[in-house]
PDB file of C-alpha atoms in Angstrom:
ATOM      1  CA  UNK A   1     -49.701 -62.968  35.315  1.00  0.00           C
ATOM      2  CA  UNK A   2     -48.031 -59.544  35.164  1.00  0.00           C
ATOM      3  CA  UNK A   3     -48.251 -57.397  32.042  1.00  0.00           C
ATOM      4  CA  UNK A   4     -49.903 -58.936  29.002  1.00  0.00           C
ATOM      5  CA  UNK A   5     -48.896 -57.171  25.780  1.00  0.00           C
ATOM      6  CA  UNK A   6     -50.133 -57.299  22.231  1.00  0.00           C
ATOM      7  CA  UNK A   7     -48.223 -55.202  19.687  1.00  0.00           C
ATOM      8  CA  UNK A   8     -48.592 -54.574  15.988  1.00  0.00           C
ATOM      9  CA  UNK A   9     -46.666 -52.560  13.459  1.00  0.00           C
ATOM     10  CA  UNK A  10     -48.472 -49.719  11.739  1.00  0.00           C
ATOM     11  CA  UNK A  11     -48.731 -49.006   8.029  1.00  0.00           C
ATOM     12  CA  UNK A  12     -48.863 -45.268   8.797  1.00  0.00           C
ATOM     13  CA  UNK A  13     -45.684 -43.285   8.121  1.00  0.00           C
ATOM     14  CA  UNK A  14     -46.443 -41.352  11.314  1.00  0.00           C
ATOM     15  CA  UNK A  15     -46.779 -44.341  13.644  1.00  0.00           C
ATOM     16  CA  UNK A  16     -44.285 -47.037  14.616  1.00  0.00           C
ATOM     17  CA  UNK A  17     -46.439 -49.446  16.621  1.00  0.00           C
ATOM     18  CA  UNK A  18     -49.805 -49.713  18.340  1.00  0.00           C
ATOM     19  CA  UNK A  19     -50.008 -51.761  21.517  1.00  0.00           C
ATOM     20  CA  UNK A  20     -52.416 -52.917  24.185  1.00  0.00           C
ATOM     21  CA  UNK A  21     -51.617 -54.145  27.669  1.00  0.00           C
ATOM     22  CA  UNK A  22     -53.441 -55.372  30.729  1.00  0.00           C
ATOM     23  CA  UNK A  23     -51.967 -55.539  34.222  1.00  0.00           C
ATOM     24  CA  UNK A  24     -52.867 -58.496  36.421  1.00  0.00           C
ATOM     25  CA  UNK A  25     -51.517 -59.071  39.916  1.00  0.00           C
ATOM     26  CA  UNK A  26     -48.664 -56.604  39.404  1.00  0.00           C
ATOM     27  CA  UNK A  27     -48.029 -53.202  40.977  1.00  0.00           C
ATOM     28  CA  UNK A  28     -44.564 -52.352  39.622  1.00  0.00           C
ATOM     29  CA  UNK A  29     -42.587 -52.969  36.448  1.00  0.00           C
ATOM     30  CA  UNK A  30     -39.151 -52.477  34.968  1.00  0.00           C
ATOM     31  CA  UNK A  31     -39.348 -49.524  32.613  1.00  0.00           C
ATOM     32  CA  UNK A  32     -37.281 -49.795  29.436  1.00  0.00           C
ATOM     33  CA  UNK A  33     -35.475 -47.106  27.472  1.00  0.00           C
ATOM     34  CA  UNK A  34     -37.304 -46.037  24.323  1.00  0.00           C
ATOM     35  CA  UNK A  35     -36.513 -43.605  21.520  1.00  0.00           C
ATOM     36  CA  UNK A  36     -40.096 -42.591  20.721  1.00  0.00           C
ATOM     37  CA  UNK A  37     -42.819 -40.450  22.216  1.00  0.00           C
ATOM     38  CA  UNK A  38     -46.373 -41.709  22.394  1.00  0.00           C
ATOM     39  CA  UNK A  39     -49.955 -41.342  23.444  1.00  0.00           C
ATOM     40  CA  UNK A  40     -51.346 -43.748  26.026  1.00  0.00           C
ATOM     41  CA  UNK A  41     -54.918 -44.303  27.177  1.00  0.00           C
ATOM     42  CA  UNK A  42     -55.971 -46.476  30.088  1.00  0.00           C
ATOM     43  CA  UNK A  43     -58.861 -47.366  32.334  1.00  0.00           C
ATOM     44  CA  UNK A  44     -58.536 -48.291  35.986  1.00  0.00           C
ATOM     45  CA  UNK A  45     -61.131 -48.693  38.715  1.00  0.00           C
ATOM     46  CA  UNK A  46     -63.865 -47.271  36.504  1.00  0.00           C
ATOM     47  CA  UNK A  47     -61.954 -44.124  35.510  1.00  0.00           C
ATOM     48  CA  UNK A  48     -60.345 -43.176  32.202  1.00  0.00           C
ATOM     49  CA  UNK A  49     -56.942 -41.532  31.776  1.00  0.00           C
ATOM     50  CA  UNK A  50     -54.737 -40.300  28.934  1.00  0.00           C
ATOM     51  CA  UNK A  51     -51.191 -39.045  28.704  1.00  0.00           C
ATOM     52  CA  UNK A  52     -48.251 -38.188  26.488  1.00  0.00           C
ATOM     53  CA  UNK A  53     -45.170 -40.318  27.090  1.00  0.00           C
ATOM     54  CA  UNK A  54     -41.673 -39.184  26.235  1.00  0.00           C
ATOM     55  CA  UNK A  55     -38.520 -40.944  25.093  1.00  0.00           C
ATOM     56  CA  UNK A  56     -36.709 -42.690  27.938  1.00  0.00           C
ATOM     57  CA  UNK A  57     -32.925 -42.800  28.111  1.00  0.00           C
ATOM     58  CA  UNK A  58     -32.513 -45.437  30.816  1.00  0.00           C
ATOM     59  CA  UNK A  59     -34.176 -48.279  32.627  1.00  0.00           C
ATOM     60  CA  UNK A  60     -35.800 -47.992  36.044  1.00  0.00           C
ATOM     61  CA  UNK A  61     -38.765 -49.112  38.136  1.00  0.00           C
ATOM     62  CA  UNK A  62     -42.236 -47.665  37.633  1.00  0.00           C
ATOM     63  CA  UNK A  63     -45.560 -48.223  39.425  1.00  0.00           C
ATOM     64  CA  UNK A  64     -48.385 -50.021  37.631  1.00  0.00           C
ATOM     65  CA  UNK A  65     -52.085 -49.692  38.493  1.00  0.00           C
ATOM     66  CA  UNK A  66     -53.269 -53.247  39.067  1.00  0.00           C
ATOM     67  CA  UNK A  67     -56.175 -54.337  36.911  1.00  0.00           C
ATOM     68  CA  UNK A  68     -55.705 -51.561  34.331  1.00  0.00           C
ATOM     69  CA  UNK A  69     -56.172 -51.843  30.562  1.00  0.00           C
ATOM     70  CA  UNK A  70     -53.972 -49.728  28.264  1.00  0.00           C
ATOM     71  CA  UNK A  71     -53.898 -48.729  24.603  1.00  0.00           C
ATOM     72  CA  UNK A  72     -50.786 -46.983  23.319  1.00  0.00           C
ATOM     73  CA  UNK A  73     -49.538 -45.356  20.129  1.00  0.00           C
ATOM     74  CA  UNK A  74     -45.776 -45.140  19.580  1.00  0.00           C
ATOM     75  CA  UNK A  75     -44.982 -42.457  17.026  1.00  0.00           C
ATOM     76  CA  UNK A  76     -42.263 -42.682  14.397  1.00  0.00           C
ATOM     77  CA  UNK A  77     -38.894 -41.092  15.126  1.00  0.00           C
ATOM     78  CA  UNK A  78     -38.918 -37.567  13.690  1.00  0.00           C
ATOM     79  CA  UNK A  79     -42.522 -36.777  14.572  1.00  0.00           C
ATOM     80  CA  UNK A  80     -43.467 -34.402  17.361  1.00  0.00           C
ATOM     81  CA  UNK A  81     -46.338 -32.604  19.056  1.00  0.00           C
ATOM     82  CA  UNK A  82     -46.946 -28.970  18.166  1.00  0.00           C
ATOM     83  CA  UNK A  83     -47.822 -28.054  21.747  1.00  0.00           C
ATOM     84  CA  UNK A  84     -44.973 -29.851  23.534  1.00  0.00           C
ATOM     85  CA  UNK A  85     -41.407 -30.047  22.170  1.00  0.00           C
ATOM     86  CA  UNK A  86     -40.151 -33.631  22.339  1.00  0.00           C
ATOM     87  CA  UNK A  87     -36.988 -32.629  24.282  1.00  0.00           C
ATOM     88  CA  UNK A  88     -39.286 -31.473  27.097  1.00  0.00           C
ATOM     89  CA  UNK A  89     -40.768 -34.990  27.284  1.00  0.00           C
ATOM     90  CA  UNK A  90     -37.503 -36.928  27.622  1.00  0.00           C
ATOM     91  CA  UNK A  91     -37.572 -39.160  30.719  1.00  0.00           C
ATOM     92  CA  UNK A  92     -41.006 -37.834  31.570  1.00  0.00           C
ATOM     93  CA  UNK A  93     -44.450 -37.152  30.181  1.00  0.00           C
ATOM     94  CA  UNK A  94     -47.647 -35.243  30.816  1.00  0.00           C
ATOM     95  CA  UNK A  95     -51.170 -36.193  31.805  1.00  0.00           C
ATOM     96  CA  UNK A  96     -54.005 -34.995  29.591  1.00  0.00           C
ATOM     97  CA  UNK A  97     -56.969 -33.284  31.257  1.00  0.00           C
ATOM     98  CA  UNK A  98     -60.712 -33.897  31.049  1.00  0.00           C
ATOM     99  CA  UNK A  99     -60.385 -37.492  29.887  1.00  0.00           C
ATOM    100  CA  UNK A 100     -63.453 -39.694  29.663  1.00  0.00           C
ATOM    101  CA  UNK A 101     -63.947 -43.171  28.260  1.00  0.00           C
ATOM    102  CA  UNK A 102     -65.002 -41.602  24.978  1.00  0.00           C
ATOM    103  CA  UNK A 103     -62.917 -38.439  24.624  1.00  0.00           C
ATOM    104  CA  UNK A 104     -59.709 -36.707  25.686  1.00  0.00           C
ATOM    105  CA  UNK A 105     -58.346 -33.181  25.325  1.00  0.00           C
ATOM    106  CA  UNK A 106     -55.154 -32.383  23.412  1.00  0.00           C
ATOM    107  CA  UNK A 107     -53.844 -29.030  22.170  1.00  0.00           C
ATOM    108  CA  UNK A 108     -57.048 -27.196  23.030  1.00  0.00           C
ATOM    109  CA  UNK A 109     -59.428 -29.578  21.244  1.00  0.00           C
ATOM    110  CA  UNK A 110     -61.387 -32.685  22.204  1.00  0.00           C
ATOM    111  CA  UNK A 111     -60.794 -35.973  20.390  1.00  0.00           C
ATOM    112  CA  UNK A 112     -62.363 -39.414  20.455  1.00  0.00           C
ATOM    113  CA  UNK A 113     -60.419 -41.873  22.581  1.00  0.00           C
ATOM    114  CA  UNK A 114     -59.157 -44.564  20.202  1.00  0.00           C
ATOM    115  CA  UNK A 115     -59.176 -48.304  20.501  1.00  0.00           C
ATOM    116  CA  UNK A 116     -56.283 -50.289  19.017  1.00  0.00           C
ATOM    117  CA  UNK A 117     -58.014 -50.440  15.628  1.00  0.00           C
ATOM    118  CA  UNK A 118     -58.730 -46.689  15.559  1.00  0.00           C
ATOM    119  CA  UNK A 119     -55.215 -45.435  16.285  1.00  0.00           C
ATOM    120  CA  UNK A 120     -54.250 -44.524  12.729  1.00  0.00           C
ATOM    121  CA  UNK A 121     -57.537 -42.685  12.148  1.00  0.00           C
ATOM    122  CA  UNK A 122     -56.869 -40.543  15.223  1.00  0.00           C
ATOM    123  CA  UNK A 123     -53.318 -39.832  14.090  1.00  0.00           C
ATOM    124  CA  UNK A 124     -54.504 -38.825  10.615  1.00  0.00           C
ATOM    125  CA  UNK A 125     -56.894 -36.341  12.226  1.00  0.00           C
ATOM    126  CA  UNK A 126     -54.135 -34.939  14.448  1.00  0.00           C
ATOM    127  CA  UNK A 127     -51.857 -34.551  11.429  1.00  0.00           C
ATOM    128  CA  UNK A 128     -54.540 -32.777   9.385  1.00  0.00           C
ATOM    129  CA  UNK A 129     -55.115 -30.403  12.303  1.00  0.00           C
ATOM    130  CA  UNK A 130     -51.402 -29.615  12.499  1.00  0.00           C
ATOM    131  CA  UNK A 131     -51.121 -31.034  16.018  1.00  0.00           C
ATOM    132  CA  UNK A 132     -48.681 -33.797  15.090  1.00  0.00           C
ATOM    133  CA  UNK A 133     -45.735 -32.612  13.002  1.00  0.00           C
ATOM    134  CA  UNK A 134     -42.752 -34.193  11.284  1.00  0.00           C
ATOM    135  CA  UNK A 135     -39.274 -33.002  10.352  1.00  0.00           C
ATOM    136  CA  UNK A 136     -38.690 -34.426   6.847  1.00  0.00           C
ATOM    137  CA  UNK A 137     -34.914 -34.178   7.217  1.00  0.00           C
ATOM    138  CA  UNK A 138     -34.969 -36.391  10.317  1.00  0.00           C
ATOM    139  CA  UNK A 139     -37.328 -38.815   8.587  1.00  0.00           C
ATOM    140  CA  UNK A 140     -34.904 -39.071   5.654  1.00  0.00           C
ATOM    141  CA  UNK A 141     -31.957 -39.677   7.986  1.00  0.00           C
ATOM    142  CA  UNK A 142     -33.847 -42.439   9.814  1.00  0.00           C
ATOM    143  CA  UNK A 143     -34.540 -44.075   6.451  1.00  0.00           C
ATOM    144  CA  UNK A 144     -30.816 -44.080   5.669  1.00  0.00           C
ATOM    145  CA  UNK A 145     -30.659 -41.099   3.322  1.00  0.00           C
ATOM    146  CA  UNK A 146     -27.786 -38.611   3.434  1.00  0.00           C
ATOM    147  CA  UNK A 147     -29.154 -35.058   3.211  1.00  0.00           C
ATOM    148  CA  UNK A 148     -27.142 -32.294   1.555  1.00  0.00           C
ATOM    149  CA  UNK A 149     -26.509 -30.417   4.817  1.00  0.00           C
ATOM    150  CA  UNK A 150     -23.744 -30.505   7.384  1.00  0.00           C
ATOM    151  CA  UNK A 151     -23.538 -33.179  10.043  1.00  0.00           C
ATOM    152  CA  UNK A 152     -23.910 -30.477  12.661  1.00  0.00           C
ATOM    153  CA  UNK A 153     -27.203 -29.372  11.106  1.00  0.00           C
ATOM    154  CA  UNK A 154     -28.457 -32.948  10.999  1.00  0.00           C
ATOM    155  CA  UNK A 155     -27.565 -33.484  14.657  1.00  0.00           C
ATOM    156  CA  UNK A 156     -29.223 -30.219  15.709  1.00  0.00           C
ATOM    157  CA  UNK A 157     -32.421 -31.053  13.822  1.00  0.00           C
ATOM    158  CA  UNK A 158     -32.364 -34.616  15.166  1.00  0.00           C
ATOM    159  CA  UNK A 159     -32.086 -33.416  18.760  1.00  0.00           C
ATOM    160  CA  UNK A 160     -34.850 -30.865  18.260  1.00  0.00           C
ATOM    161  CA  UNK A 161     -37.220 -33.462  16.810  1.00  0.00           C
ATOM    162  CA  UNK A 162     -36.444 -36.395  19.109  1.00  0.00           C
ATOM    163  CA  UNK A 163     -34.789 -34.993  22.232  1.00  0.00           C
ATOM    164  CA  UNK A 164     -31.962 -37.493  21.653  1.00  0.00           C
ATOM    165  CA  UNK A 165     -28.798 -37.813  19.606  1.00  0.00           C
ATOM    166  CA  UNK A 166     -28.678 -40.162  16.659  1.00  0.00           C
ATOM    167  CA  UNK A 167     -26.215 -42.303  18.601  1.00  0.00           C
ATOM    168  CA  UNK A 168     -28.551 -42.586  21.581  1.00  0.00           C
ATOM    169  CA  UNK A 169     -31.439 -43.635  19.353  1.00  0.00           C
ATOM    170  CA  UNK A 170     -29.310 -46.346  17.753  1.00  0.00           C
ATOM    171  CA  UNK A 171     -28.102 -47.662  21.109  1.00  0.00           C
ATOM    172  CA  UNK A 172     -31.599 -47.770  22.593  1.00  0.00           C
ATOM    173  CA  UNK A 173     -33.150 -49.432  19.551  1.00  0.00           C
ATOM    174  CA  UNK A 174     -30.351 -51.988  19.383  1.00  0.00           C
ATOM    175  CA  UNK A 175     -30.701 -52.937  23.059  1.00  0.00           C
ATOM    176  CA  UNK A 176     -34.458 -53.389  22.726  1.00  0.00           C
ATOM    177  CA  UNK A 177     -33.984 -55.602  19.677  1.00  0.00           C
ATOM    178  CA  UNK A 178     -31.307 -57.596  21.500  1.00  0.00           C
ATOM    179  CA  UNK A 179     -33.676 -58.184  24.419  1.00  0.00           C
ATOM    180  CA  UNK A 180     -36.393 -59.501  22.126  1.00  0.00           C
ATOM    181  CA  UNK A 181     -33.984 -61.788  20.286  1.00  0.00           C
ATOM    182  CA  UNK A 182     -32.610 -63.202  23.533  1.00  0.00           C
ATOM    183  CA  UNK A 183     -36.116 -63.718  24.912  1.00  0.00           C
ATOM    184  CA  UNK A 184     -36.951 -65.615  21.720  1.00  0.00           C
ATOM    185  CA  UNK A 185     -34.039 -67.974  22.372  1.00  0.00           C
ATOM    186  CA  UNK A 186     -31.226 -66.594  20.202  1.00  0.00           C
ATOM    187  CA  UNK A 187     -27.780 -67.343  21.705  1.00  0.00           C
ATOM    188  CA  UNK A 188     -25.945 -64.301  23.051  1.00  0.00           C
ATOM    189  CA  UNK A 189     -23.057 -64.830  20.611  1.00  0.00           C
ATOM    190  CA  UNK A 190     -25.477 -64.726  17.678  1.00  0.00           C
ATOM    191  CA  UNK A 191     -27.074 -61.516  18.992  1.00  0.00           C
ATOM    192  CA  UNK A 192     -23.630 -59.925  19.352  1.00  0.00           C
ATOM    193  CA  UNK A 193     -22.831 -60.749  15.735  1.00  0.00           C
ATOM    194  CA  UNK A 194     -26.250 -59.872  14.351  1.00  0.00           C
ATOM    195  CA  UNK A 195     -26.433 -56.454  16.039  1.00  0.00           C
ATOM    196  CA  UNK A 196     -22.720 -55.638  15.781  1.00  0.00           C
ATOM    197  CA  UNK A 197     -21.887 -55.448  19.480  1.00  0.00           C
ATOM    198  CA  UNK A 198     -18.158 -55.522  20.238  1.00  0.00           C
ATOM    199  CA  UNK A 199     -18.492 -58.574  22.497  1.00  0.00           C
ATOM    200  CA  UNK A 200     -20.825 -60.189  25.021  1.00  0.00           C
ATOM    201  CA  UNK A 201     -19.772 -57.938  27.941  1.00  0.00           C
ATOM    202  CA  UNK A 202     -20.723 -54.890  25.856  1.00  0.00           C
ATOM    203  CA  UNK A 203     -24.087 -56.499  25.130  1.00  0.00           C
ATOM    204  CA  UNK A 204     -24.573 -57.211  28.845  1.00  0.00           C
ATOM    205  CA  UNK A 205     -23.817 -53.595  29.789  1.00  0.00           C
ATOM    206  CA  UNK A 206     -26.260 -52.282  27.195  1.00  0.00           C
ATOM    207  CA  UNK A 207     -28.989 -54.575  28.504  1.00  0.00           C
ATOM    208  CA  UNK A 208     -28.416 -53.431  32.091  1.00  0.00           C
ATOM    209  CA  UNK A 209     -28.487 -49.746  31.084  1.00  0.00           C
ATOM    210  CA  UNK A 210     -31.425 -49.768  28.701  1.00  0.00           C
ATOM    211  CA  UNK A 211     -33.517 -52.862  29.488  1.00  0.00           C
ATOM    212  CA  UNK A 212     -32.783 -53.656  33.135  1.00  0.00           C
ATOM    213  CA  UNK A 213     -32.270 -57.356  32.481  1.00  0.00           C
ATOM    214  CA  UNK A 214     -29.401 -59.792  32.190  1.00  0.00           C
ATOM    215  CA  UNK A 215     -28.994 -62.186  29.298  1.00  0.00           C
ATOM    216  CA  UNK A 216     -29.979 -65.048  31.591  1.00  0.00           C
ATOM    217  CA  UNK A 217     -33.120 -63.284  32.849  1.00  0.00           C
ATOM    218  CA  UNK A 218     -34.234 -62.597  29.286  1.00  0.00           C
ATOM    219  CA  UNK A 219     -33.571 -66.173  28.236  1.00  0.00           C
ATOM    220  CA  UNK A 220     -35.402 -67.604  31.269  1.00  0.00           C
ATOM    221  CA  UNK A 221     -38.211 -65.040  31.393  1.00  0.00           C
ATOM    222  CA  UNK A 222     -37.410 -64.001  34.948  1.00  0.00           C
ATOM    223  CA  UNK A 223     -37.024 -60.626  36.638  1.00  0.00           C
ATOM    224  CA  UNK A 224     -40.668 -59.644  36.993  1.00  0.00           C
ATOM    225  CA  UNK A 225     -42.951 -57.436  34.920  1.00  0.00           C
ATOM    226  CA  UNK A 226     -41.278 -55.401  32.202  1.00  0.00           C
ATOM    227  CA  UNK A 227     -42.543 -52.644  29.899  1.00  0.00           C
ATOM    228  CA  UNK A 228     -41.478 -54.428  26.731  1.00  0.00           C
ATOM    229  CA  UNK A 229     -43.331 -56.972  24.655  1.00  0.00           C
ATOM    230  CA  UNK A 230     -40.803 -59.811  24.820  1.00  0.00           C
ATOM    231  CA  UNK A 231     -43.270 -62.188  23.199  1.00  0.00           C
ATOM    232  CA  UNK A 232     -43.818 -59.737  20.390  1.00  0.00           C
ATOM    233  CA  UNK A 233     -45.143 -61.078  17.131  1.00  0.00           C
ATOM    234  CA  UNK A 234     -45.457 -57.987  15.004  1.00  0.00           C
ATOM    235  CA  UNK A 235     -48.072 -57.935  12.272  1.00  0.00           C
ATOM    236  CA  UNK A 236     -48.909 -55.031  10.014  1.00  0.00           C
TER     237      UNK A 236
END
């Protein structure tokens, strides 16, 4: 039992992934560092909820409502909410008011609560309304382009858009990828080489800091519920 995830990649330039999760016989989970902000919708005990989640810089333990069903949208790095600067969401989040099973309120307007197949349509509406924004410079940097501005300007814009440094985003993303590779059975030495860690002790420290798991726990599937789809089979 525990947390049962299903994750898919998105073909929207504004969205990274869309996920669903159900919680069964679990009341707490290991939270995992993440570089993106998101929207999450869930139902529990006959009530509907919605919230904005922020980037997380470290692992920890978080409560889980047992018997809840979640739908989440993880936005692409470089996007942001007009009403809430992403730096204000780091290691936190906000609940959204007046949520029902059919609608939720965001930035002064009411929107239809999406299912996993409606996520991109909601995001397109939020973009058209100017509620979800994007810094094109940050988007270009994430794609590997080198803009014709100073490194200091890039770093300032990156922090403003994401709440994190470029280095922090890379470290978090690399640790998450390492966890998924190890859970899939890749040897630690291969993960070190593939993701350019200095050595296995450096990999182990990154996993403890950002994922809250050891190499052995990831390989054996132990350690309890975790807020990461370790059985992820991404499909677009």
